[in-house]
Amino acid sequence: MNKSIMYRYACYIAVIGLLLFSCKHQSDIQGIPAVQQRIAQVDSMAAVPQPLQIIDWYRLAKAYDSTVYDFAAADPYWPLVWWDSTGRNFDQPVIGLYTAMGDVRQGAHAHQGMFHESLATMGGVLGATLIGIDKSNQDGLNYVSMLKNYFNRETGWNIMMNNTAPEVALLGGGYGRDWWYDVYPNVLFYAIYDRYPDEPGFDTLARQVAEQFYKADSVLAGNYSHTFFDYAKLTPQTNWICAQEDAAAGHAWVLYAAYRKFGDERYLQAAKRAQQALESQTENRFYEILMPYGAYTAARMNAEAGTQFNVGKILDWTFSGTSVCRQGWGVLVGQWNGFDISGIVGSTVDHGGYGFLMNTFDTAIPLVPLVRYDQSYATAIGKWMLHAANASRLFYPQYIPAKHQTIPQLAEATKGVIGYEGLVKESTFDRYKDIPAPVAQGDGPNWVPGENPEVSQFSVYGSAHVGIFGSIIRHTDVSGILQLDLLATDFFRDKAYPSYLYYNPYDEVKEVTVNIPSTGGHVDLYDAVQGRFVTRGVSGTAGLSLTPKGAAVLVAVPAGATIQQKDGKLLADGVVIDYQFRAEGQ
């Protein structure tokens, strides 16, 4: 055999050997388990909330949509929807949705039908969409397109706002004077845009919002210590409301989502600047709802863009109740007269603690998918969601005893789909001071003293967001162990395989039956917490063993997929299944 042939033969054998080694390496891959990070406020929650009752949030979300969007409802205080034909910003009729039941400021015959809030209508569209309802074509109506009217082009702000026009803005929640109210509708809009990318006109509006946020961030130059921002004049403003530095979190997320959608590097750089402005704060500036988006954006940019933001710092600000802007804002912990209220979001100090329905629902939007990008928070977020899913039922009159409600005699008016606005330790109303904690109540009567009826304590706009929980939470065959869908609210993401978080709150090992998603074939289950495949070649159902107080982040990978390590990530057929993979020995 001549030297040339021998050389080629040797190379051939080497390549075959390398391929065999590579295949073996892939099948036997073993990562280092993710060390779990702690959140002090979550650590202080009971191991298992008592009494434990996780309701069917998906079913409640379906019932909300079918009941509330009934134009023919003839009961007192119904229907909750009406037509607004004023055509502000866009020449089309839109539907309005009550903020609270019976609110005298709203409806077809008040203020030309023009007073309705995007927090309600966007919440209803997003919540329904997340549980699989097509709101762009429901009974012949396109509720998605109607949201365009909140894009305030007539005022020159050119962003989504909480109302369609300033004529009615001062009647209710902040508009052009309270920053979170101006930023958050854009966060919700981008979530809806992700699910309706082909809705005519949405590309243009989303791009304009991104441009306005980009310009605002450029003007702010890292200083978000303002009450609000005038997006028409491009100037920061200050009034009687405290500075809302966590508006930077909302800017960062919208700009990063815009970068993911449009690929414009300017948006990525602006998202990084806004995120840095948030992280550079020396004290907790959590105001209403935006801070948890800062944690999610930090985790995603760390995983996808190679940044090194401090996720733990922002999560602590979200949970701890140490905010100095809105004193005590965070996540409540405790048991009031035998009811565990841990996990709800609001003020930890107002009247002993005052949590709100919408805030609790919406905090799950960013925090649950965060675990995909940083599985070191799997146990902390899993435990918080168990508590939040349990305590949030108490907002609804059918799930809390009458003696803990301000208006139990009016409960039938809710048709089982509208909850109270909040849960408070001691009622904020003098007339209800004798009600034992937790007190289910709402602020509606205070919005128009002497005119708004007692039934306005039932929050239509907060309840509209129920689809968030409905899309994320499923029961398992072990009470207290939930299946949390990590993709449900993970917007503008890359291709991903079905991914779920399971948390075991018990002191002993628990065996859970996992329902395998219908993928058309068998799957291998990868656990990003353990850094290894735990089951191979399964379909239908599979068993999962959860360690005491442990969590699993399961990814259903097509069986036999080619596994590859790249840039600190683990991929299966080119799809990332672990953003924080570290192989043994590395």
Coordinates of C-alpha atoms in Angstrom, one line a residue:
M1 CA 0.0 0.0 0.0
N2 CA 1.6 3.3 -1.1
K3 CA 1.9 6.2 1.4
S4 CA -0.9 8.3 -0.2
I5 CA -3.4 5.5 0.2
M6 CA -2.2 4.8 3.7
Y7 CA -2.5 8.5 4.6
R8 CA -6.1 8.7 3.2
Y9 CA -7.0 5.4 5.1
A10 CA -5.6 6.8 8.3
C11 CA -7.6 10.0 7.9
Y12 CA -10.8 8.0 7.2
I13 CA -10.3 5.9 10.4
A14 CA -9.7 9.0 12.4
V15 CA -12.8 10.7 11.1
I16 CA -14.9 7.6 11.8
G17 CA -13.5 7.4 15.3
L18 CA -14.2 11.1 15.9
L19 CA -17.8 10.6 14.7
L20 CA -18.3 7.6 17.0
F21 CA -16.8 9.6 19.9
S22 CA -19.1 12.6 19.1
C23 CA -22.2 10.4 19.0
K24 CA -21.3 8.8 22.3
H25 CA -20.5 12.2 23.8
Q26 CA -23.9 13.5 22.7
S27 CA -25.9 10.5 24.1
D28 CA -24.1 10.5 27.4
I29 CA -24.0 14.3 27.9
Q30 CA -24.0 15.4 31.5
G31 CA -24.1 18.9 32.8
I32 CA -23.5 20.5 36.2
P33 CA -26.8 20.9 38.1
A34 CA -27.9 24.6 38.4
V35 CA -27.3 26.0 41.8
Q36 CA -30.6 27.5 42.9
Q37 CA -30.6 31.2 43.8
R38 CA -32.8 32.4 46.7
I39 CA -35.3 35.2 47.0
A40 CA -35.6 36.1 50.6
Q41 CA -39.3 37.1 50.4
V42 CA -40.1 33.8 48.8
D43 CA -38.1 31.9 51.4
S44 CA -40.3 33.5 54.1
M45 CA -43.4 31.9 52.6
A46 CA -44.8 28.7 54.0
A47 CA -43.6 25.5 52.3
V48 CA -47.2 24.7 51.3
P49 CA -49.9 27.4 51.4
Q50 CA -52.9 26.6 53.6
P51 CA -55.6 26.0 52.8
L52 CA -54.4 24.7 49.5
Q53 CA -56.9 25.1 46.7
I54 CA -55.7 25.8 43.1
I55 CA -58.7 26.5 41.0
D56 CA -58.9 25.8 37.2
W57 CA -57.6 29.1 35.9
Y58 CA -58.0 28.0 32.3
R59 CA -61.7 27.3 32.7
L60 CA -62.2 30.6 34.5
A61 CA -60.4 32.4 31.7
K62 CA -62.6 30.8 29.1
A63 CA -65.7 31.7 31.1
Y64 CA -64.6 35.3 31.4
D65 CA -64.3 35.7 27.7
S66 CA -67.6 34.1 26.8
T67 CA -69.5 36.0 29.5
V68 CA -68.0 39.5 29.4
Y69 CA -68.1 39.9 25.6
D70 CA -71.8 39.4 25.5
F71 CA -73.4 42.5 24.1
A72 CA -76.9 41.1 24.8
A73 CA -76.5 40.6 28.5
A74 CA -79.5 42.1 30.2
D75 CA -78.7 41.7 33.9
P76 CA -78.2 44.7 36.2
Y77 CA -74.8 46.4 35.5
W78 CA -74.5 44.3 32.3
P79 CA -73.4 44.3 29.5
L80 CA -69.9 45.2 30.3
V81 CA -69.0 46.1 26.7
W82 CA -70.3 48.8 24.5
W83 CA -69.5 50.5 21.2
D84 CA -67.4 53.7 21.0
S85 CA -67.9 55.4 17.6
T86 CA -65.9 58.5 18.2
G87 CA -63.1 57.2 15.9
R88 CA -60.2 58.8 17.8
N89 CA -56.8 58.2 16.2
F90 CA -58.3 55.8 13.7
D91 CA -61.6 56.0 11.9
Q92 CA -63.2 52.8 13.1
P93 CA -65.7 51.9 15.9
V94 CA -64.2 50.1 18.9
I95 CA -65.5 48.4 21.9
G96 CA -65.2 49.8 25.4
L97 CA -64.9 47.6 28.5
Y98 CA -65.7 48.8 32.0
T99 CA -62.9 49.3 34.4
A100 CA -65.2 48.3 37.3
M101 CA -68.7 47.2 37.3
G102 CA -71.2 50.0 37.3
D103 CA -68.6 52.7 37.0
V104 CA -70.8 55.8 36.2
R105 CA -68.0 57.4 34.2
Q106 CA -68.2 54.7 31.6
G107 CA -70.6 53.1 29.1
A108 CA -72.2 54.1 25.8
H109 CA -74.0 57.1 27.2
A110 CA -71.2 58.7 29.3
H111 CA -68.6 61.0 27.6
Q112 CA -69.7 59.8 24.1
G113 CA -68.7 56.3 25.1
M114 CA -65.1 57.4 24.8
F115 CA -63.9 56.6 28.3
H116 CA -62.4 53.1 28.4
E117 CA -58.9 51.9 29.4
S118 CA -56.5 50.0 27.3
L119 CA -55.5 48.1 30.5
A120 CA -58.9 46.5 30.3
T121 CA -59.4 46.0 26.6
M122 CA -55.8 44.9 25.9
G123 CA -55.9 42.7 29.0
G124 CA -59.0 41.0 27.7
V125 CA -57.6 40.5 24.2
L126 CA -54.2 39.2 25.5
G127 CA -55.7 36.9 28.1
A128 CA -58.1 35.3 25.7
T129 CA -55.5 34.9 23.0
L130 CA -53.1 33.2 25.4
I131 CA -55.7 30.4 26.1
G132 CA -56.2 29.9 22.4
I133 CA -59.1 32.2 21.4
D134 CA -58.7 34.2 18.2
K135 CA -59.7 37.7 19.1
S136 CA -59.1 38.9 15.5
N137 CA -62.1 37.0 14.3
Q138 CA -64.6 36.3 17.1
D139 CA -68.2 36.3 16.1
G140 CA -67.3 38.4 13.1
L141 CA -65.5 41.1 15.2
N142 CA -61.8 42.0 15.1
Y143 CA -61.0 43.0 18.7
V144 CA -57.3 43.1 17.9
S145 CA -57.6 45.7 15.2
M146 CA -59.7 47.9 17.6
L147 CA -56.7 48.3 19.8
K148 CA -55.1 50.6 17.3
N149 CA -57.2 53.5 18.5
Y150 CA -55.1 53.6 21.7
F151 CA -52.2 54.7 19.6
N152 CA -52.3 58.4 20.3
R153 CA -51.2 59.9 17.0
E154 CA -53.7 62.8 17.3
T155 CA -51.7 64.1 20.3
G156 CA -48.3 63.5 18.7
W157 CA -47.2 61.1 21.4
N158 CA -47.3 58.2 18.9
I159 CA -47.3 55.4 21.5
M160 CA -50.0 53.3 22.9
M161 CA -51.7 55.0 25.9
N162 CA -54.3 54.1 28.5
N163 CA -57.1 56.1 26.8
T164 CA -57.8 57.1 23.2
A165 CA -57.9 60.9 23.9
P166 CA -57.0 63.4 26.5
E167 CA -60.6 64.7 26.8
V168 CA -61.4 61.7 29.1
A169 CA -57.9 60.9 30.4
L170 CA -58.2 62.9 33.7
L171 CA -61.4 60.9 34.6
G172 CA -59.5 57.8 35.6
G173 CA -56.0 56.3 35.6
G174 CA -52.9 58.1 34.7
Y175 CA -52.5 59.5 31.2
G176 CA -49.6 61.8 30.3
R177 CA -48.8 62.3 33.9
D178 CA -48.0 59.0 35.5
W179 CA -45.3 57.1 33.7
W180 CA -46.2 53.5 34.2
Y181 CA -49.7 54.1 32.7
D182 CA -48.0 55.4 29.5
V183 CA -45.4 52.7 29.2
Y184 CA -47.4 49.6 30.2
P185 CA -49.9 49.7 27.3
N186 CA -47.0 49.4 25.0
V187 CA -45.7 46.4 26.9
L188 CA -49.1 44.8 26.5
F189 CA -49.4 45.8 22.9
Y190 CA -46.1 44.2 22.0
A191 CA -47.3 41.0 23.6
I192 CA -50.4 41.0 21.5
Y193 CA -48.4 42.0 18.4
D194 CA -46.2 38.9 18.9
R195 CA -49.4 36.7 18.7
Y196 CA -50.9 38.7 15.8
P197 CA -47.9 39.6 13.6
D198 CA -50.0 39.8 10.5
E199 CA -52.6 42.2 11.8
P200 CA -52.7 45.0 9.2
G201 CA -51.0 48.1 10.5
F202 CA -49.4 46.6 13.5
D203 CA -45.9 46.5 12.0
T204 CA -46.1 50.2 11.5
L205 CA -47.4 51.0 14.9
A206 CA -44.9 48.7 16.6
R207 CA -42.1 50.4 14.7
Q208 CA -43.3 53.8 15.7
V209 CA -43.5 52.9 19.4
A210 CA -40.0 51.5 19.2
E211 CA -38.8 54.8 17.6
Q212 CA -40.4 56.9 20.3
F213 CA -39.0 54.7 23.1
Y214 CA -35.6 54.9 21.4
K215 CA -35.7 58.7 21.2
A216 CA -36.9 58.9 24.8
D217 CA -34.0 56.7 26.0
S218 CA -31.6 58.8 24.1
V219 CA -32.9 62.0 25.6
L220 CA -32.9 60.5 29.1
A221 CA -29.3 59.4 28.7
G222 CA -29.5 57.0 31.7
N223 CA -31.4 59.3 34.0
Y224 CA -34.9 57.9 34.5
S225 CA -35.5 59.9 37.7
H226 CA -38.7 61.5 36.5
T227 CA -42.4 61.2 37.0
F228 CA -43.2 60.8 33.3
F229 CA -42.0 61.5 29.8
D230 CA -43.7 63.7 27.2
Y231 CA -43.3 61.6 24.1
A232 CA -44.5 64.4 21.9
K233 CA -42.1 67.1 23.1
L234 CA -39.5 64.5 24.0
T235 CA -38.9 65.9 27.4
P236 CA -38.9 64.3 30.9
Q237 CA -41.4 65.8 33.3
T238 CA -41.8 65.9 37.1
N239 CA -45.0 66.5 39.1
W240 CA -46.5 65.5 42.5
I241 CA -46.0 61.8 41.8
C242 CA -42.7 60.3 42.8
A243 CA -40.0 59.5 40.3
Q244 CA -40.6 56.2 38.5
E245 CA -37.1 54.9 37.6
D246 CA -38.5 51.4 36.9
A247 CA -40.0 52.9 33.7
A248 CA -36.6 51.9 32.4
A249 CA -37.6 48.3 32.7
G250 CA -40.6 48.9 30.4
H251 CA -38.4 50.8 27.9
A252 CA -35.8 48.0 28.0
W253 CA -38.3 45.2 27.4
V254 CA -40.1 47.0 24.5
L255 CA -36.9 48.0 22.9
Y256 CA -35.5 44.5 23.2
A257 CA -38.7 43.0 21.8
A258 CA -38.4 45.5 18.9
Y259 CA -34.8 44.4 18.3
R260 CA -35.9 40.8 18.3
K261 CA -38.7 41.6 15.8
F262 CA -37.0 44.1 13.5
G263 CA -33.3 43.4 14.0
D264 CA -32.3 47.0 14.4
E265 CA -29.1 47.2 16.4
R266 CA -30.1 50.7 17.7
Y267 CA -32.9 49.1 19.7
L268 CA -30.6 46.6 21.3
Q269 CA -28.2 49.3 22.4
A270 CA -31.0 51.4 23.8
A271 CA -32.4 48.3 25.6
K272 CA -29.0 47.8 27.2
R273 CA -28.8 51.5 28.2
A274 CA -32.3 51.4 29.8
Q275 CA -31.5 48.2 31.6
Q276 CA -28.3 49.7 32.9
A277 CA -30.2 52.8 34.1
L278 CA -32.4 50.5 36.1
E279 CA -29.7 48.4 37.5
S280 CA -27.6 51.4 38.5
Q281 CA -30.2 52.6 41.0
T282 CA -28.9 52.5 44.5
E283 CA -32.3 51.9 46.0
N284 CA -35.5 50.0 45.1
R285 CA -37.7 52.1 42.8
F286 CA -40.5 49.6 42.1
Y287 CA -43.7 51.6 41.4
E288 CA -46.5 49.5 40.0
I289 CA -45.8 46.7 37.5
L290 CA -42.7 47.3 35.4
M291 CA -39.9 46.1 37.7
P292 CA -40.4 42.3 37.0
Y293 CA -40.0 43.0 33.3
G294 CA -36.5 44.3 34.2
A295 CA -35.6 40.9 35.7
Y296 CA -36.9 39.1 32.6
T297 CA -35.1 41.4 30.2
A298 CA -31.9 41.1 32.1
A299 CA -32.1 37.3 32.0
R300 CA -32.9 37.2 28.3
M301 CA -30.2 39.7 27.3
N302 CA -27.7 37.8 29.4
A303 CA -28.7 34.5 27.7
E304 CA -29.1 35.8 24.2
A305 CA -26.9 38.9 23.9
G306 CA -24.1 38.1 26.3
T307 CA -24.7 40.8 28.8
Q308 CA -24.0 40.4 32.5
F309 CA -26.9 42.1 34.2
N310 CA -27.7 41.4 37.8
V311 CA -31.0 39.4 37.7
G312 CA -31.0 38.7 41.4
K313 CA -30.9 42.4 42.3
I314 CA -33.9 43.2 40.3
L315 CA -35.8 40.2 41.5
D316 CA -35.2 41.2 45.1
W317 CA -36.5 44.7 44.3
T318 CA -39.6 43.0 42.8
F319 CA -40.4 40.9 45.8
S320 CA -38.9 42.5 48.9
G321 CA -41.4 45.3 49.6
T322 CA -38.5 47.8 50.1
S323 CA -39.5 50.3 47.5
V324 CA -38.9 53.9 48.5
C325 CA -40.9 55.4 45.7
R326 CA -44.1 53.6 46.3
Q327 CA -43.5 52.6 49.8
G328 CA -43.6 48.9 50.5
W329 CA -44.5 47.9 46.9
G330 CA -43.7 44.2 46.3
V331 CA -45.0 40.7 47.0
L332 CA -47.0 40.1 50.2
V333 CA -46.3 37.3 52.6
G334 CA -48.4 36.0 55.5
Q335 CA -51.4 34.2 56.8
W336 CA -54.4 36.3 57.8
N337 CA -56.9 34.5 60.1
G338 CA -56.0 31.1 58.6
F339 CA -55.8 32.2 54.9
D340 CA -52.4 32.2 53.3
I341 CA -52.2 35.4 51.1
S342 CA -48.6 35.0 50.2
G343 CA -47.7 35.6 46.6
I344 CA -50.1 38.4 45.7
V345 CA -48.6 41.7 44.5
G346 CA -49.2 45.2 45.8
S347 CA -48.3 47.2 48.9
T348 CA -46.8 45.3 51.8
V349 CA -47.6 48.1 54.2
D350 CA -50.9 49.9 53.2
H351 CA -53.5 49.0 55.9
G352 CA -51.3 46.0 56.9
G353 CA -50.9 44.8 53.3
Y354 CA -53.0 45.4 50.1
G355 CA -52.6 43.1 47.1
F356 CA -54.2 43.6 43.7
L357 CA -55.6 41.1 41.2
M358 CA -54.2 42.6 38.0
N359 CA -50.7 43.1 39.4
T360 CA -50.6 39.5 40.6
F361 CA -51.7 38.1 37.2
D362 CA -49.3 40.3 35.2
T363 CA -46.2 39.7 37.3
A364 CA -46.3 36.1 36.0
I365 CA -46.0 37.4 32.4
P366 CA -42.2 38.1 32.7
L367 CA -41.2 36.0 35.7
V368 CA -42.4 32.5 34.6
P369 CA -40.5 32.5 31.2
L370 CA -37.5 34.1 33.0
V371 CA -36.7 30.5 34.2
R372 CA -36.0 29.4 30.6
Y373 CA -33.1 31.8 30.4
D374 CA -31.8 31.3 33.9
Q375 CA -32.9 28.1 35.5
S376 CA -31.1 29.0 38.7
Y377 CA -34.4 30.7 39.8
A378 CA -36.5 27.6 39.1
T379 CA -37.3 26.8 42.8
A380 CA -37.9 30.4 43.8
I381 CA -40.2 31.2 40.9
G382 CA -41.9 27.8 41.2
K383 CA -42.6 28.4 44.9
W384 CA -43.9 31.9 44.3
M385 CA -46.2 30.8 41.5
L386 CA -47.6 28.0 43.7
H387 CA -48.5 30.7 46.3
A388 CA -49.8 33.2 43.8
A389 CA -52.0 30.6 42.1
N390 CA -53.4 29.6 45.4
A391 CA -54.0 33.0 47.0
S392 CA -55.4 34.7 43.9
R393 CA -58.6 32.7 44.1
L394 CA -59.5 34.8 47.2
F395 CA -60.2 37.8 45.0
Y396 CA -63.2 36.0 43.6
P397 CA -66.4 36.0 45.7
Q398 CA -67.2 32.4 45.1
Y399 CA -63.8 31.3 46.6
I400 CA -63.7 33.5 49.8
P401 CA -66.2 33.2 52.7
A402 CA -68.9 35.9 52.7
K403 CA -67.7 37.3 56.1
H404 CA -64.5 38.3 54.4
Q405 CA -66.2 40.3 51.6
T406 CA -67.4 43.9 51.6
I407 CA -70.4 43.2 49.4
P408 CA -71.2 39.5 49.4
Q409 CA -74.8 40.3 48.8
L410 CA -73.8 41.5 45.3
A411 CA -71.7 38.6 44.4
E412 CA -74.2 37.2 41.8
A413 CA -73.7 40.3 39.7
T414 CA -70.2 39.0 38.8
K415 CA -71.6 35.9 37.1
G416 CA -68.6 34.1 38.6
V417 CA -66.1 35.7 36.3
I418 CA -65.3 39.1 38.0
G419 CA -63.2 39.4 41.1
Y420 CA -62.7 42.1 43.7
E421 CA -60.0 44.6 42.8
G422 CA -57.9 43.8 45.9
L423 CA -57.3 41.9 49.1
V424 CA -56.4 44.0 52.2
K425 CA -55.6 43.1 55.8
E426 CA -57.8 46.0 57.1
S427 CA -60.4 47.6 54.9
T428 CA -59.6 51.1 53.6
F429 CA -63.3 51.9 54.1
D430 CA -64.4 52.9 57.6
R431 CA -67.8 51.2 57.1
Y432 CA -66.1 47.9 56.6
K433 CA -63.6 48.0 59.5
D434 CA -65.3 45.2 61.3
I435 CA -64.6 42.7 58.5
P436 CA -61.9 40.2 59.5
A437 CA -58.8 39.8 57.3
P438 CA -58.4 39.1 54.5
V439 CA -60.9 41.6 53.2
A440 CA -61.9 41.4 49.6
Q441 CA -62.8 44.9 48.4
G442 CA -62.2 47.4 45.6
D443 CA -61.5 51.1 45.4
G444 CA -64.3 51.9 42.8
P445 CA -66.6 53.8 45.2
N446 CA -63.8 56.2 45.9
W447 CA -63.2 57.1 42.2
V448 CA -66.5 59.0 42.1
P449 CA -67.6 59.5 45.7
G450 CA -71.3 59.4 46.2
E451 CA -72.0 58.3 42.6
N452 CA -70.1 55.1 41.9
P453 CA -72.1 52.1 43.3
E454 CA -70.8 49.6 45.7
V455 CA -70.7 47.0 42.9
S456 CA -67.8 49.0 41.4
Q457 CA -65.5 47.2 43.9
F458 CA -65.6 44.3 41.4
S459 CA -62.7 44.8 39.0
V460 CA -63.5 44.1 35.3
Y461 CA -60.1 45.3 34.1
G462 CA -58.2 43.2 36.7
S463 CA -60.2 40.1 35.9
A464 CA -59.6 40.6 32.2
H465 CA -56.0 39.5 32.7
V466 CA -57.1 36.0 34.0
G467 CA -55.9 34.4 30.8
I468 CA -52.3 34.9 31.9
F469 CA -52.8 32.3 34.7
G470 CA -55.1 30.3 32.5
S471 CA -52.4 29.8 29.9
I472 CA -49.6 29.1 32.3
I473 CA -51.0 26.9 35.1
R474 CA -52.1 23.3 34.9
H475 CA -52.6 20.7 37.6
T476 CA -50.6 17.5 37.9
D477 CA -51.6 14.3 39.6
V478 CA -49.9 15.5 42.8
S479 CA -51.7 18.2 44.8
G480 CA -49.5 21.2 45.2
I481 CA -47.3 20.4 42.3
L482 CA -48.1 22.5 39.2
Q483 CA -47.1 22.4 35.6
L484 CA -46.1 25.9 34.5
D485 CA -45.9 26.5 30.8
L486 CA -42.6 28.5 30.2
L487 CA -43.5 29.4 26.6
A488 CA -47.0 30.8 27.2
T489 CA -45.8 34.4 27.8
D490 CA -42.3 34.2 26.3
F491 CA -42.8 36.7 23.5
F492 CA -40.5 37.3 20.5
R493 CA -38.5 34.2 21.3
D494 CA -36.6 31.9 19.0
K495 CA -37.9 28.5 18.1
A496 CA -38.4 26.4 21.3
Y497 CA -39.6 23.0 22.2
P498 CA -42.4 22.6 24.8
S499 CA -40.9 23.6 28.2
Y500 CA -42.4 23.4 31.7
L501 CA -41.5 24.2 35.2
Y502 CA -42.4 21.8 38.1
Y503 CA -41.7 22.6 41.7
N504 CA -42.0 20.2 44.6
P505 CA -42.9 22.1 47.9
Y506 CA -42.7 19.0 50.0
D507 CA -40.0 17.5 52.3
E508 CA -40.0 14.2 50.5
V509 CA -39.4 13.0 47.0
K510 CA -42.5 13.2 44.8
E511 CA -43.3 11.2 41.7
V512 CA -45.3 13.2 39.2
T513 CA -46.9 12.1 35.9
V514 CA -45.9 14.4 33.1
N515 CA -48.3 14.8 30.2
I516 CA -46.2 14.8 27.0
P517 CA -47.3 17.4 24.5
S518 CA -48.6 16.0 21.2
T519 CA -45.6 16.5 18.9
G520 CA -46.3 13.7 16.5
G521 CA -43.6 11.5 17.8
H522 CA -41.6 10.4 20.8
V523 CA -39.6 12.8 22.9
D524 CA -36.6 12.8 25.1
L525 CA -37.1 14.9 28.3
Y526 CA -34.2 17.2 29.2
D527 CA -34.1 18.8 32.6
A528 CA -32.2 22.1 32.5
V529 CA -31.9 22.1 36.3
Q530 CA -30.1 18.8 36.4
G531 CA -28.3 19.5 33.1
R532 CA -29.2 16.0 31.7
F533 CA -31.8 14.0 29.9
V534 CA -34.0 12.3 32.5
T535 CA -36.2 10.2 30.2
R536 CA -35.9 9.1 26.6
G537 CA -38.2 7.9 23.9
V538 CA -41.5 8.6 25.6
S539 CA -45.0 9.7 24.4
G540 CA -48.3 10.3 26.1
T541 CA -47.1 10.4 29.7
A542 CA -43.9 9.9 31.6
G543 CA -42.8 9.8 35.3
L544 CA -40.8 12.5 36.9
S545 CA -39.1 12.3 40.2
L546 CA -38.8 15.6 42.0
T547 CA -36.4 16.0 44.9
P548 CA -37.6 17.6 48.2
K549 CA -38.1 21.4 47.7
G550 CA -36.6 20.8 44.2
A551 CA -37.6 21.9 40.7
A552 CA -37.3 20.6 37.2
V553 CA -37.3 22.6 34.0
L554 CA -38.3 20.0 31.4
V555 CA -37.9 20.4 27.7
A556 CA -39.6 17.9 25.4
V557 CA -36.9 17.3 22.7
P558 CA -37.7 15.3 19.6
A559 CA -36.3 11.8 20.3
G560 CA -32.9 11.2 18.8
A561 CA -32.2 14.9 18.1
T562 CA -28.6 15.8 17.4
I563 CA -27.2 17.4 20.6
Q564 CA -24.6 20.2 20.3
Q565 CA -22.8 22.5 22.8
K566 CA -22.2 26.0 21.6
D567 CA -21.2 29.2 23.4
G568 CA -22.3 27.9 26.7
K569 CA -25.6 26.7 25.4
L570 CA -27.0 23.2 24.7
L571 CA -28.9 22.7 21.4
A572 CA -31.0 20.0 20.0
D573 CA -31.2 20.0 16.2
G574 CA -30.1 23.6 16.4
V575 CA -32.7 24.7 19.0
V576 CA -31.5 25.9 22.3
I577 CA -32.7 23.7 25.2
D578 CA -30.4 25.1 27.9
Y579 CA -29.1 28.7 27.9
Q580 CA -26.8 28.1 30.9
F581 CA -25.3 24.7 30.2
R582 CA -22.0 23.7 31.8
A583 CA -20.7 20.3 31.1
E584 CA -19.0 18.3 33.8
G585 CA -15.3 19.0 33.9
Q586 CA -15.6 22.4 32.4

